[in-house]
JSON list of C-alpha atoms in Angstrom, two decimals:
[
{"chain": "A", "resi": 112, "resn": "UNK", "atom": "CA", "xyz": [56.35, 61.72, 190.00]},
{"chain": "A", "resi": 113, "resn": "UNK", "atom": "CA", "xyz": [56.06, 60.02, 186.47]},
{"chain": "A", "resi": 114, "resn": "UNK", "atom": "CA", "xyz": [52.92, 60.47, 184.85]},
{"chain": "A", "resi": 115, "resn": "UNK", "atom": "CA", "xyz": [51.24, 58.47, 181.78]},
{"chain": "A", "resi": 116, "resn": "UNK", "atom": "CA", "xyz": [48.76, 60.00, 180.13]},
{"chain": "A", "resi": 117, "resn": "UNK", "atom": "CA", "xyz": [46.60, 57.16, 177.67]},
{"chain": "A", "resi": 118, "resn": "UNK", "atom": "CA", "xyz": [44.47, 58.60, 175.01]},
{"chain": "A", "resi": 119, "resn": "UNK", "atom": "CA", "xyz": [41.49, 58.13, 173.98]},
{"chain": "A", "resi": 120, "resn": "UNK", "atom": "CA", "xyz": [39.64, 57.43, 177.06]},
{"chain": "A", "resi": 121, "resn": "UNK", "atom": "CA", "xyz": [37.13, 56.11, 175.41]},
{"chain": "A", "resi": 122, "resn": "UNK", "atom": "CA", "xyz": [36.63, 54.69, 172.03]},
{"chain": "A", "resi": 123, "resn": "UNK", "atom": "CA", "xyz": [33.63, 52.83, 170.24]},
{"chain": "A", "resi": 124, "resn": "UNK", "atom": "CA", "xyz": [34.02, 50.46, 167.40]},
{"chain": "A", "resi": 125, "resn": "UNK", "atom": "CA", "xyz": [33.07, 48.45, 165.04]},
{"chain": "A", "resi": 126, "resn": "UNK", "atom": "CA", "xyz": [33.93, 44.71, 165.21]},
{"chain": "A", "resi": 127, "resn": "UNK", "atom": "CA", "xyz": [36.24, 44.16, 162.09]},
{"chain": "A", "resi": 128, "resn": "UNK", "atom": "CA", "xyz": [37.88, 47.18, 162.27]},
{"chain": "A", "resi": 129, "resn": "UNK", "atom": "CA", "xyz": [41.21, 48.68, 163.29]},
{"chain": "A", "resi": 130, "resn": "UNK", "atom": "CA", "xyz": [42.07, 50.82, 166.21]},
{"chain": "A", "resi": 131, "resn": "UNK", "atom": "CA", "xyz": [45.32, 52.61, 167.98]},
{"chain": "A", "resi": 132, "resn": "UNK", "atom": "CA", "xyz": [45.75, 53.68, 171.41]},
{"chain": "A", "resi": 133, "resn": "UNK", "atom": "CA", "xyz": [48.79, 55.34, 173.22]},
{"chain": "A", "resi": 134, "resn": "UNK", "atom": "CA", "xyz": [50.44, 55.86, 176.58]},
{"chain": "A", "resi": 135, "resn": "UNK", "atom": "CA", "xyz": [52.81, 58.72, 176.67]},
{"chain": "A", "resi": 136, "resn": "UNK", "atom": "CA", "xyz": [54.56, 60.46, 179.22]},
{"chain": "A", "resi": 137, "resn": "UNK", "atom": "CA", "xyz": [57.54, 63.64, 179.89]},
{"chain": "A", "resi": 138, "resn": "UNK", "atom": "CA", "xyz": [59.16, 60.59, 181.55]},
{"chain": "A", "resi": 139, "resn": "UNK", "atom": "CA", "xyz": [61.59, 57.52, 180.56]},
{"chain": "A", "resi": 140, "resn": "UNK", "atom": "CA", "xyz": [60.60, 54.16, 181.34]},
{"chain": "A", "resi": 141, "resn": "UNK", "atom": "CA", "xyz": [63.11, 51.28, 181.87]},
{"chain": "A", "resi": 142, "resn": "UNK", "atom": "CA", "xyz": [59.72, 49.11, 180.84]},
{"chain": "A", "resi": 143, "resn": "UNK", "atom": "CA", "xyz": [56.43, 49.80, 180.38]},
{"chain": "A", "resi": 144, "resn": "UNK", "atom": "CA", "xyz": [53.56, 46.95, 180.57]},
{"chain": "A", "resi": 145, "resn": "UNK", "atom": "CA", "xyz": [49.89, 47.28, 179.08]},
{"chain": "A", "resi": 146, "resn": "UNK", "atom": "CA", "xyz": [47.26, 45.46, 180.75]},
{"chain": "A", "resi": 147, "resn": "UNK", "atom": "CA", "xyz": [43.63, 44.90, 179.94]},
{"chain": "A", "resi": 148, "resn": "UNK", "atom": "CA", "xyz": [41.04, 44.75, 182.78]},
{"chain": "A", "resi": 149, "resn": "UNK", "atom": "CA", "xyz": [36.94, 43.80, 182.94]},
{"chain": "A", "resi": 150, "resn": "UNK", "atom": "CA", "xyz": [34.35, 44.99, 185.27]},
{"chain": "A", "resi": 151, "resn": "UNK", "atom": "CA", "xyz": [34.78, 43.56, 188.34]},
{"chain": "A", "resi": 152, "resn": "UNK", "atom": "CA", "xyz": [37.89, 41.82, 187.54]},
{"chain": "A", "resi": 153, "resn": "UNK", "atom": "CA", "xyz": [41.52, 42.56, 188.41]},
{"chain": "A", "resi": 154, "resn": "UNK", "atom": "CA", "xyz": [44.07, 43.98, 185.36]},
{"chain": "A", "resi": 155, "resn": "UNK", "atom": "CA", "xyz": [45.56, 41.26, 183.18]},
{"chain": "A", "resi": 156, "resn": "UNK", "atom": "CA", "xyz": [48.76, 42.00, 181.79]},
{"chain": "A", "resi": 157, "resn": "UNK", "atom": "CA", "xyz": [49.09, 41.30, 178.25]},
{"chain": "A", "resi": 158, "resn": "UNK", "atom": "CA", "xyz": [52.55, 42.16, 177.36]},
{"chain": "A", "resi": 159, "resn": "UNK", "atom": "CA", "xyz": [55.99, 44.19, 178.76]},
{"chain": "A", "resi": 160, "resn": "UNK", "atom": "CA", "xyz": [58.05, 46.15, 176.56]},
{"chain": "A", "resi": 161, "resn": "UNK", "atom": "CA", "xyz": [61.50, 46.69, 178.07]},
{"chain": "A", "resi": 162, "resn": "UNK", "atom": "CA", "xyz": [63.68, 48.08, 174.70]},
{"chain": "A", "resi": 163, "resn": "UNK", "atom": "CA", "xyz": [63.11, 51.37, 173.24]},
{"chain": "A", "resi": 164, "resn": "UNK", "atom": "CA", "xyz": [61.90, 50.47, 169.39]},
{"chain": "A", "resi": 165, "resn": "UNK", "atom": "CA", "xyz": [60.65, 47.55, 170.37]},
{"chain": "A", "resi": 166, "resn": "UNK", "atom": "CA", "xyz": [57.36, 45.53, 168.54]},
{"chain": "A", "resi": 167, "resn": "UNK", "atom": "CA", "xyz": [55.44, 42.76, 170.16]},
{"chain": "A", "resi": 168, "resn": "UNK", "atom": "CA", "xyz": [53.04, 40.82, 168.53]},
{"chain": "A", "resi": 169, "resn": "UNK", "atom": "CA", "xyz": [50.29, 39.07, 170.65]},
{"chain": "A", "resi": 170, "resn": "UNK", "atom": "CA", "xyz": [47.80, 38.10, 167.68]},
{"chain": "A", "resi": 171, "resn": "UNK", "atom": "CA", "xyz": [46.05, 40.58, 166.60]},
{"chain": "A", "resi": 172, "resn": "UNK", "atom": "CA", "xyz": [47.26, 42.90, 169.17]},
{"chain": "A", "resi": 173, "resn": "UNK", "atom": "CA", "xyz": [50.66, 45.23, 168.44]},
{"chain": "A", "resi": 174, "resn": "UNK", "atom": "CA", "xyz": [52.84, 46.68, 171.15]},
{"chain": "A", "resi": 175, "resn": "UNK", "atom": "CA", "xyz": [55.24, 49.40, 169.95]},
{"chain": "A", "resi": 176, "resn": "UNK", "atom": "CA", "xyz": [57.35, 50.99, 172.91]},
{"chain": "A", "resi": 177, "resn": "UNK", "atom": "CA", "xyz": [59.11, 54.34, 171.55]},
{"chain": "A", "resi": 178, "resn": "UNK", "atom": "CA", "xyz": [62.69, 54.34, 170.47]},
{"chain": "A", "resi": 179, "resn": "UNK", "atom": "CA", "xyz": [62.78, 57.24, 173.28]},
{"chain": "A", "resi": 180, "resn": "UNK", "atom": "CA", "xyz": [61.08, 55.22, 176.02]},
{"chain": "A", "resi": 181, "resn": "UNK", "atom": "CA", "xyz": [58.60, 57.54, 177.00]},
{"chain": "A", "resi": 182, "resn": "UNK", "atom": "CA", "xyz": [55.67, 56.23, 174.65]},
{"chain": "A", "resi": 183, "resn": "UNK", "atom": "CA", "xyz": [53.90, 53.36, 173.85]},
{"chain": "A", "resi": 184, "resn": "UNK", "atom": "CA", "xyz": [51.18, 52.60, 171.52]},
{"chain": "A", "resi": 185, "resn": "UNK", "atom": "CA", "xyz": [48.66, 49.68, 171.06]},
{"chain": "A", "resi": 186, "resn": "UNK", "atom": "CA", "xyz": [47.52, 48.89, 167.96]},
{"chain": "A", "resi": 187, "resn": "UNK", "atom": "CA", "xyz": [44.51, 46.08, 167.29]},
{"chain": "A", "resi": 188, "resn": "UNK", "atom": "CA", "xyz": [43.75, 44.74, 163.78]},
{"chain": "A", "resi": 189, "resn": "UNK", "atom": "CA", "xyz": [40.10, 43.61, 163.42]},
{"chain": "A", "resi": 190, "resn": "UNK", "atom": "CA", "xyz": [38.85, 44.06, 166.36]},
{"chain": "A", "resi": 191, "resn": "UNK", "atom": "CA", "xyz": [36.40, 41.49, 168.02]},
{"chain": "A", "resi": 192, "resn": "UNK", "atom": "CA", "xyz": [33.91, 42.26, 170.86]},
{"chain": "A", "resi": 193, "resn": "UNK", "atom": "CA", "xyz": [35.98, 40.09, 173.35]},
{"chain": "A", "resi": 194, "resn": "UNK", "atom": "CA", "xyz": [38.49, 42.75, 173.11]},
{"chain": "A", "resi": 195, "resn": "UNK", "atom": "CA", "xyz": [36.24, 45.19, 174.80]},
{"chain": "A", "resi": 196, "resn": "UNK", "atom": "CA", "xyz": [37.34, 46.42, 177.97]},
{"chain": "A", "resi": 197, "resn": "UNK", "atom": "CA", "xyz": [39.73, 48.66, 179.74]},
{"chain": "A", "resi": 198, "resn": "UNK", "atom": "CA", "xyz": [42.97, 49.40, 178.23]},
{"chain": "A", "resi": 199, "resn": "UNK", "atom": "CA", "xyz": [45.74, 50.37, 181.00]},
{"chain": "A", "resi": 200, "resn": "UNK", "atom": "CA", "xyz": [49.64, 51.20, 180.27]},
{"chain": "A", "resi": 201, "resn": "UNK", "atom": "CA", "xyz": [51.37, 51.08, 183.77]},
{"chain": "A", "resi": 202, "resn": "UNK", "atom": "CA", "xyz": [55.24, 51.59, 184.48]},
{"chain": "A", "resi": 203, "resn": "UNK", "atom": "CA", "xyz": [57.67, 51.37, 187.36]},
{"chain": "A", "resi": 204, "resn": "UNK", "atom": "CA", "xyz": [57.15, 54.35, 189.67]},
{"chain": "A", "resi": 205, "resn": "UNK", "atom": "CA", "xyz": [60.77, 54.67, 190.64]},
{"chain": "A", "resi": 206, "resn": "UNK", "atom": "CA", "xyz": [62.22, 51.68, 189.62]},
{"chain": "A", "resi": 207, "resn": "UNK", "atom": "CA", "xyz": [62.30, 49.33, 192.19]},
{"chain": "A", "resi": 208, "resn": "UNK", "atom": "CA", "xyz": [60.08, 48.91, 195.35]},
{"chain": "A", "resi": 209, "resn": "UNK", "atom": "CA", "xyz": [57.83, 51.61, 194.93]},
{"chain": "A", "resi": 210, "resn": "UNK", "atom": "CA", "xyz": [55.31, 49.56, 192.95]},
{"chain": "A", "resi": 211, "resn": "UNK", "atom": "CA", "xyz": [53.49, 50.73, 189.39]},
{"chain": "A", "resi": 212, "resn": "UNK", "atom": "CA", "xyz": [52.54, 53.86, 188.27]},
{"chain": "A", "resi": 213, "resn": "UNK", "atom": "CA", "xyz": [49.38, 53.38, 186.03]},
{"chain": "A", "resi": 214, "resn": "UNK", "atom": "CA", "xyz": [47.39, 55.44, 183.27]},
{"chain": "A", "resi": 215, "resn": "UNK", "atom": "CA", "xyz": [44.04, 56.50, 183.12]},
{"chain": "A", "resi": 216, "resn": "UNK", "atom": "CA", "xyz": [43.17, 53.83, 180.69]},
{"chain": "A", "resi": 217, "resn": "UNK", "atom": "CA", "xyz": [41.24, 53.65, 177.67]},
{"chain": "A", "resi": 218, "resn": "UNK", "atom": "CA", "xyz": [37.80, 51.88, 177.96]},
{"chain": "A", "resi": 219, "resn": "UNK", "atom": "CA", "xyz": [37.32, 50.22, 174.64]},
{"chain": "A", "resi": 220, "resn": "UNK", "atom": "CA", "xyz": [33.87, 49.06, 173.25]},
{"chain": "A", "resi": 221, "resn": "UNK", "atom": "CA", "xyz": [33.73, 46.86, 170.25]},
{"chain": "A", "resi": 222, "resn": "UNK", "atom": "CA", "xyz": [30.26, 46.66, 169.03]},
{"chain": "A", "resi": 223, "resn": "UNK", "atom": "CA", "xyz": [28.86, 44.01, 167.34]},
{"chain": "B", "resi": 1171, "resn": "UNK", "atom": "CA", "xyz": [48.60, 27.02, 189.86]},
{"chain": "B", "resi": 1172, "resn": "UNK", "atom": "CA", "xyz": [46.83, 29.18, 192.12]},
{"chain": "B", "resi": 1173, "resn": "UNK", "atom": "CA", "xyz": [46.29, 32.15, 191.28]},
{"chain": "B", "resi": 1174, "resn": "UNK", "atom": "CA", "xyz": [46.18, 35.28, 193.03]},
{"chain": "B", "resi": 1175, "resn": "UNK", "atom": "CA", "xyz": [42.92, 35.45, 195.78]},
{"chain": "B", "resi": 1176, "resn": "UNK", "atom": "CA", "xyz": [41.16, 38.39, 197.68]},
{"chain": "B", "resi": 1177, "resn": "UNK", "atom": "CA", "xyz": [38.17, 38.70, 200.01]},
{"chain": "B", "resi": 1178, "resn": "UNK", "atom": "CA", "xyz": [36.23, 39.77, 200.94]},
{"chain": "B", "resi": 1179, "resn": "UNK", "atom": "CA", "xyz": [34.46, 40.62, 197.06]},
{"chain": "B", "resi": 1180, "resn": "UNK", "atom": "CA", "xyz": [32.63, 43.80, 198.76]},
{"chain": "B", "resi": 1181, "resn": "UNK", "atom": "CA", "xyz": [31.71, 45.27, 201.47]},
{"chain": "B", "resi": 1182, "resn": "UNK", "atom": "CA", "xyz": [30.33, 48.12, 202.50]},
{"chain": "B", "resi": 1183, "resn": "UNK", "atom": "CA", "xyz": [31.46, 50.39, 205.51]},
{"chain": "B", "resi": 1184, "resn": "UNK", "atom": "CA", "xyz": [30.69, 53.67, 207.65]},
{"chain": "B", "resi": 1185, "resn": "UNK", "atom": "CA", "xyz": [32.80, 56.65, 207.93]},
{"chain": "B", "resi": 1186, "resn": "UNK", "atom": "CA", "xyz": [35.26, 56.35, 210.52]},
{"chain": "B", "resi": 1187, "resn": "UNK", "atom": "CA", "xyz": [34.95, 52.49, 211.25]},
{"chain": "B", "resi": 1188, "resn": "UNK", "atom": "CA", "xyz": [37.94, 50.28, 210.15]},
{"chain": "B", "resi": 1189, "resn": "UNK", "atom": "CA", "xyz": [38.32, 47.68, 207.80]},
{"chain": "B", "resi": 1190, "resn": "UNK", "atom": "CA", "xyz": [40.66, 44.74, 206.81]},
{"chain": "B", "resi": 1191, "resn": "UNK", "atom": "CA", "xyz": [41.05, 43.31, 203.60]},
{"chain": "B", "resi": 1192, "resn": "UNK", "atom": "CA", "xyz": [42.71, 40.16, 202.59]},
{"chain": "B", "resi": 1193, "resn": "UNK", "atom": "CA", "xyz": [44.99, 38.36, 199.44]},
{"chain": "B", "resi": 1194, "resn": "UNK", "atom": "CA", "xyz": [46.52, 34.98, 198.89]},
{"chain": "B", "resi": 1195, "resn": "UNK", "atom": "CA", "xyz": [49.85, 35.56, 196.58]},
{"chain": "B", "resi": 1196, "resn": "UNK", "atom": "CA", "xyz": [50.12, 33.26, 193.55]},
{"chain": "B", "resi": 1197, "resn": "UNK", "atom": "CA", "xyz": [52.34, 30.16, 194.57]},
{"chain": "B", "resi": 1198, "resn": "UNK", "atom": "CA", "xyz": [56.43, 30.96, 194.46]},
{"chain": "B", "resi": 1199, "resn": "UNK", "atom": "CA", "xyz": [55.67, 34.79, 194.48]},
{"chain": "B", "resi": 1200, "resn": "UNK", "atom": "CA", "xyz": [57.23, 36.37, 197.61]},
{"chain": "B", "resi": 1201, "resn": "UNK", "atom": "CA", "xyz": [55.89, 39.73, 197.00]},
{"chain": "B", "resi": 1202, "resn": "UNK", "atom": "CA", "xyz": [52.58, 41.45, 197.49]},
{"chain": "B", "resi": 1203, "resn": "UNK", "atom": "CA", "xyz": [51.64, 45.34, 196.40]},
{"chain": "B", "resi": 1204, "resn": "UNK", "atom": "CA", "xyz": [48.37, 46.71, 197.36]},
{"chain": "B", "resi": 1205, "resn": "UNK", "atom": "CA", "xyz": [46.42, 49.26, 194.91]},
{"chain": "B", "resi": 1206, "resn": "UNK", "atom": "CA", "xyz": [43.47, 51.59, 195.03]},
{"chain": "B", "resi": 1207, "resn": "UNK", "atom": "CA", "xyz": [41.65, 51.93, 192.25]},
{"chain": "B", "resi": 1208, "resn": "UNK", "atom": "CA", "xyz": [38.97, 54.80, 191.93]},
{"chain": "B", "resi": 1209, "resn": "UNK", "atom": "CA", "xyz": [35.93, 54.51, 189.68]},
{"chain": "B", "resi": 1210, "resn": "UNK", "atom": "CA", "xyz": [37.28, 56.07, 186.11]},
{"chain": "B", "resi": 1211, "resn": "UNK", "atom": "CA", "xyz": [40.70, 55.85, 186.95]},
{"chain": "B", "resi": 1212, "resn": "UNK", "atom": "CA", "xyz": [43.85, 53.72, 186.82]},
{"chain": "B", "resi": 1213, "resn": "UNK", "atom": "CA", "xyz": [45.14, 52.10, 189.55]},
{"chain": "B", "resi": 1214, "resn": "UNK", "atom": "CA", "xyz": [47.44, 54.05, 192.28]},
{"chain": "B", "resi": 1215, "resn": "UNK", "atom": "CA", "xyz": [50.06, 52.16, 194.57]},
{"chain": "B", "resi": 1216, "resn": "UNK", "atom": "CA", "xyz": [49.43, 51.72, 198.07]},
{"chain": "B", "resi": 1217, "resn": "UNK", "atom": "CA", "xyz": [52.53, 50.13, 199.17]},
{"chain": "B", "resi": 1218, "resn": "UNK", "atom": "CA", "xyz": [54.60, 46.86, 198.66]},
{"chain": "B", "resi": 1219, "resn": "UNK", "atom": "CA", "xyz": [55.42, 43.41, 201.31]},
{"chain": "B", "resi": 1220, "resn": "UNK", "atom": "CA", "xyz": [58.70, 41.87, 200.54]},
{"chain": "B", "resi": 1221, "resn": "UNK", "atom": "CA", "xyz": [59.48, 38.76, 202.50]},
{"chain": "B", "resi": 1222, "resn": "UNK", "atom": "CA", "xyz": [57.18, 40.28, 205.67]},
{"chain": "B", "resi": 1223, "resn": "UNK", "atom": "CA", "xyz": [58.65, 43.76, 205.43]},
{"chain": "B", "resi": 1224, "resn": "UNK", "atom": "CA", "xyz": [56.78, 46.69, 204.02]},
{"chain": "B", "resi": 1225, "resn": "UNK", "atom": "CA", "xyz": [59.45, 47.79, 200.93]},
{"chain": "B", "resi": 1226, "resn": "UNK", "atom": "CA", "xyz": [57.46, 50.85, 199.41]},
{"chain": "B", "resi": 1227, "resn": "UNK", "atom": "CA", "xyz": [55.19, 52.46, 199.80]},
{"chain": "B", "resi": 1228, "resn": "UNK", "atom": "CA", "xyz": [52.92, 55.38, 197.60]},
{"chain": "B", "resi": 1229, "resn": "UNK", "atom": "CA", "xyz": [51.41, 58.62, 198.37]},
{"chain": "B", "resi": 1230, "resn": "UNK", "atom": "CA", "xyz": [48.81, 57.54, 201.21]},
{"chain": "B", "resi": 1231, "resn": "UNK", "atom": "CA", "xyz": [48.33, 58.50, 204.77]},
{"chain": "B", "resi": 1232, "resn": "UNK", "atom": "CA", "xyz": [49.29, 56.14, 207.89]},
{"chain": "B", "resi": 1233, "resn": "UNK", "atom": "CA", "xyz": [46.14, 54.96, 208.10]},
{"chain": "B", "resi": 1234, "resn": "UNK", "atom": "CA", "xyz": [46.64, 52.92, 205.44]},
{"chain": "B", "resi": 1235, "resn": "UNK", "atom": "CA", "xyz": [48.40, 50.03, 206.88]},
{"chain": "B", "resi": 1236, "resn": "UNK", "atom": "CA", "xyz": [49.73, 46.17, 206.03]},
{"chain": "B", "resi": 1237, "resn": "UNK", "atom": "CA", "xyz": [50.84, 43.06, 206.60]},
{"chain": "B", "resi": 1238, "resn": "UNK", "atom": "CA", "xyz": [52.46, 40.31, 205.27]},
{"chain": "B", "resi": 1239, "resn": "UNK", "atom": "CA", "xyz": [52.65, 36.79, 206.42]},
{"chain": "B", "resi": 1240, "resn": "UNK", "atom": "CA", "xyz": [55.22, 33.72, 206.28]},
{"chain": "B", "resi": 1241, "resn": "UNK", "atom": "CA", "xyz": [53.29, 32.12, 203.46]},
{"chain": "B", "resi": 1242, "resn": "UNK", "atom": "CA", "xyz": [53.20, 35.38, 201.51]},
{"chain": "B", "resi": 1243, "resn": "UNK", "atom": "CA", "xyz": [49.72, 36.22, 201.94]},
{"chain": "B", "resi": 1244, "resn": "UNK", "atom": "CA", "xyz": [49.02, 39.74, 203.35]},
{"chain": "B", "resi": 1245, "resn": "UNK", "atom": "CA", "xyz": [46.40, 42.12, 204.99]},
{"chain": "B", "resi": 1246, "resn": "UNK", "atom": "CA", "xyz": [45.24, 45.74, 203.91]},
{"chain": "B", "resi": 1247, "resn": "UNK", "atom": "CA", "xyz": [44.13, 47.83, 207.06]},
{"chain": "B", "resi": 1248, "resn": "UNK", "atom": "CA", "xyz": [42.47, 51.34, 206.67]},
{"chain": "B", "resi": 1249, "resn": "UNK", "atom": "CA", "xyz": [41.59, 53.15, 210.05]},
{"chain": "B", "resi": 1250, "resn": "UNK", "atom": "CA", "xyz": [39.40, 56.25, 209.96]},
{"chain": "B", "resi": 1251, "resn": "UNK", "atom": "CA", "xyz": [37.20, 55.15, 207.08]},
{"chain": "B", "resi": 1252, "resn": "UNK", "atom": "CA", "xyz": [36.25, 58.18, 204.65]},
{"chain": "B", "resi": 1253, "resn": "UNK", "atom": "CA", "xyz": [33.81, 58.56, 202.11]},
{"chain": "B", "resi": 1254, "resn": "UNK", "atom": "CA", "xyz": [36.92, 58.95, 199.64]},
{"chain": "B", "resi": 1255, "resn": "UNK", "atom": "CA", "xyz": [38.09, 55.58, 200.51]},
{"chain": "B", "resi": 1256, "resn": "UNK", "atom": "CA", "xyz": [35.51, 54.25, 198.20]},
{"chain": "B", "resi": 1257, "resn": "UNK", "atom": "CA", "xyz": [37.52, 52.18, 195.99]},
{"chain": "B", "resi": 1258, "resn": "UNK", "atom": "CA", "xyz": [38.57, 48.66, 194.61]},
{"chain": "B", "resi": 1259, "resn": "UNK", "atom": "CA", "xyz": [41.31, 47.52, 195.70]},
{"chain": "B", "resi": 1260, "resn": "UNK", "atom": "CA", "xyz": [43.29, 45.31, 194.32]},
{"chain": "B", "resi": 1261, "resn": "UNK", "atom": "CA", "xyz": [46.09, 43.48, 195.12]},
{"chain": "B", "resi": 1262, "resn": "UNK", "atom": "CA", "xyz": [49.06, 42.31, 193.28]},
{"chain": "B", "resi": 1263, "resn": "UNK", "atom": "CA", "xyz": [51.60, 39.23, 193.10]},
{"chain": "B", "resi": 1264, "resn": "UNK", "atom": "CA", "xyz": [55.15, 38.88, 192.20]},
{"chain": "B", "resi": 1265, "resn": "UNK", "atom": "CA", "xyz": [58.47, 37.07, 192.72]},
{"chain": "B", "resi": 1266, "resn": "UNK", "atom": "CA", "xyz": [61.00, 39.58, 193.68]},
{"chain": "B", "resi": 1267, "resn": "UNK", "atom": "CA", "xyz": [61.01, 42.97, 195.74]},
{"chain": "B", "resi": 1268, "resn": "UNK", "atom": "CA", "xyz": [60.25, 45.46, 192.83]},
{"chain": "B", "resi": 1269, "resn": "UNK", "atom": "CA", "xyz": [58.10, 46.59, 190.46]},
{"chain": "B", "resi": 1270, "resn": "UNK", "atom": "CA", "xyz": [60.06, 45.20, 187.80]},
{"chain": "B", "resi": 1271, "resn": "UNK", "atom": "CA", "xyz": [59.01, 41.64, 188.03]},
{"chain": "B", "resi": 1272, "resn": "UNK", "atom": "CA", "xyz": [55.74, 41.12, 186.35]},
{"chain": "B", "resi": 1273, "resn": "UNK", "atom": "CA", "xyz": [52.70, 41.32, 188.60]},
{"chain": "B", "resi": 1274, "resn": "UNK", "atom": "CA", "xyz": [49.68, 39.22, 188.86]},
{"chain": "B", "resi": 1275, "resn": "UNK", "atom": "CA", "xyz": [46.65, 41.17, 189.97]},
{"chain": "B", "resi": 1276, "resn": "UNK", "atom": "CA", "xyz": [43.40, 39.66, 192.36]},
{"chain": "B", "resi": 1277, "resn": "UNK", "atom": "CA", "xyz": [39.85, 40.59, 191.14]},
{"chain": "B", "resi": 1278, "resn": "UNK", "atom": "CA", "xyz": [39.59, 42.85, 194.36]},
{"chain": "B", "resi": 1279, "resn": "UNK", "atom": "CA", "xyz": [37.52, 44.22, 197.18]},
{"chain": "B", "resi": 1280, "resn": "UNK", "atom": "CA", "xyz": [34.92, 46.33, 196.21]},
{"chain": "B", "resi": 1281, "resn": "UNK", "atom": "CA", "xyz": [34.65, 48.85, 199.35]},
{"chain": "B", "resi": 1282, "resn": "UNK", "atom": "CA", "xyz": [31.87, 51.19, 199.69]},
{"chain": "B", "resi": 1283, "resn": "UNK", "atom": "CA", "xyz": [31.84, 53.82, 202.08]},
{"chain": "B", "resi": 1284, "resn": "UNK", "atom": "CA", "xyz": [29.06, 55.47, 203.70]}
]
């Protein structure tokens, strides 16, 4: 079974600053997808990273997936309180039908 | 566009009853996975409908069971409710049998069990 471990699970911020969290595993991904998800809401994905060394921008928000494929970090650049909520890194669980495997998640808190 | 739809929003159940739980796929997705998500954690695969037929499935007992309809939508059933079954569960949208294809998540059921 492939396992993603995210660290922190939890962080608390200050609005305007700058923040990293990270999704590793033993494991290689073919892809691995970060999602953000509110209370009471489902996950929404935010971006998929399918080559190893790859950087996505979305914004203010950086995806970096590891040149190895078993990492990924998330890194946010002045950090507003909309971005607060819960932080999840999920992959394919065997590569094809057997759904997602998903992290922990970090639960992020930007403070005003 | 619709997006993807689930109800009930919650409910709450006793131990050892039975309970259904429903999602409309986003339009032109084919594909619906089911997921249990625990309070604190991230969300685990139940299993995966692909054109009616159940195409994966994760690490959960029988009980846990599905279906899928011709217009894509598609039914969670869990027999033998336990108090572990407590969960949201979510369900999940996409065009194409795997995991691969990007997935479009419901707000999910909130089920409480007592």
């Amino acid at each position: 079974t492939q396992l993603l471990e995210q660290s922190p699970q939890f962080l608390s911020i200050q609005e305007g600053e700058n923040l990293t969290v990270y999704c590793n595993s033993s494991s290689v991904f073919s892809s691995l997808q970060w999602y953000r998800q509110e209370p009471g809401e489902g996950p929404v994905l935010l971006v998929t990273v399918v080559t190893g060394g790859e950087v996505k921008k979305l914004k203010r928000l950086t995806f970096q997936f590891g040149d190895a494929r078993k990492d990924s970090s998330l890194h946010i650049t002045a950090a507003q309180t909309g971005d607060t909520g819960l932080y999840l890194c999920a992959g394919p669980s065997g590569g094809g039908a057997d759904g997602l495997t998903f992290g922990k998640g970090t639960h992020l808190i930007i403070q005003p | 566009e619709t997006g993807v739809t689930q109800s009930p929003t919650h409910l709450i159940k006793t131990r050892g009853q039975q309970v259904t739980l429903r999602c409309s796929s986003q339009s032109g997705h084919n594909t619906v996975s089911w997921y249990q998500q625990a309070l604190g954690q991230g969300p685990q695969f139940i299993f995966q409908y692909y054109r009616e037929e159940e195409n994966g499935r994760g690490n959960f007992p029988p009980r846990f069971s599905g279906l899928q309809f011709p217009n894509y939508s598609s039914e969670l059933n869990v027999n033998a409710l336990e108090l572990d079954d407590s969960a949201l569960y979510l369900c999940a949208s996409s065009f194409g049998g795997t995991s691969l294809y990007e997935q479009y998540f419901g707000p999910g059921t909130r089920l409480t069990v007592t």
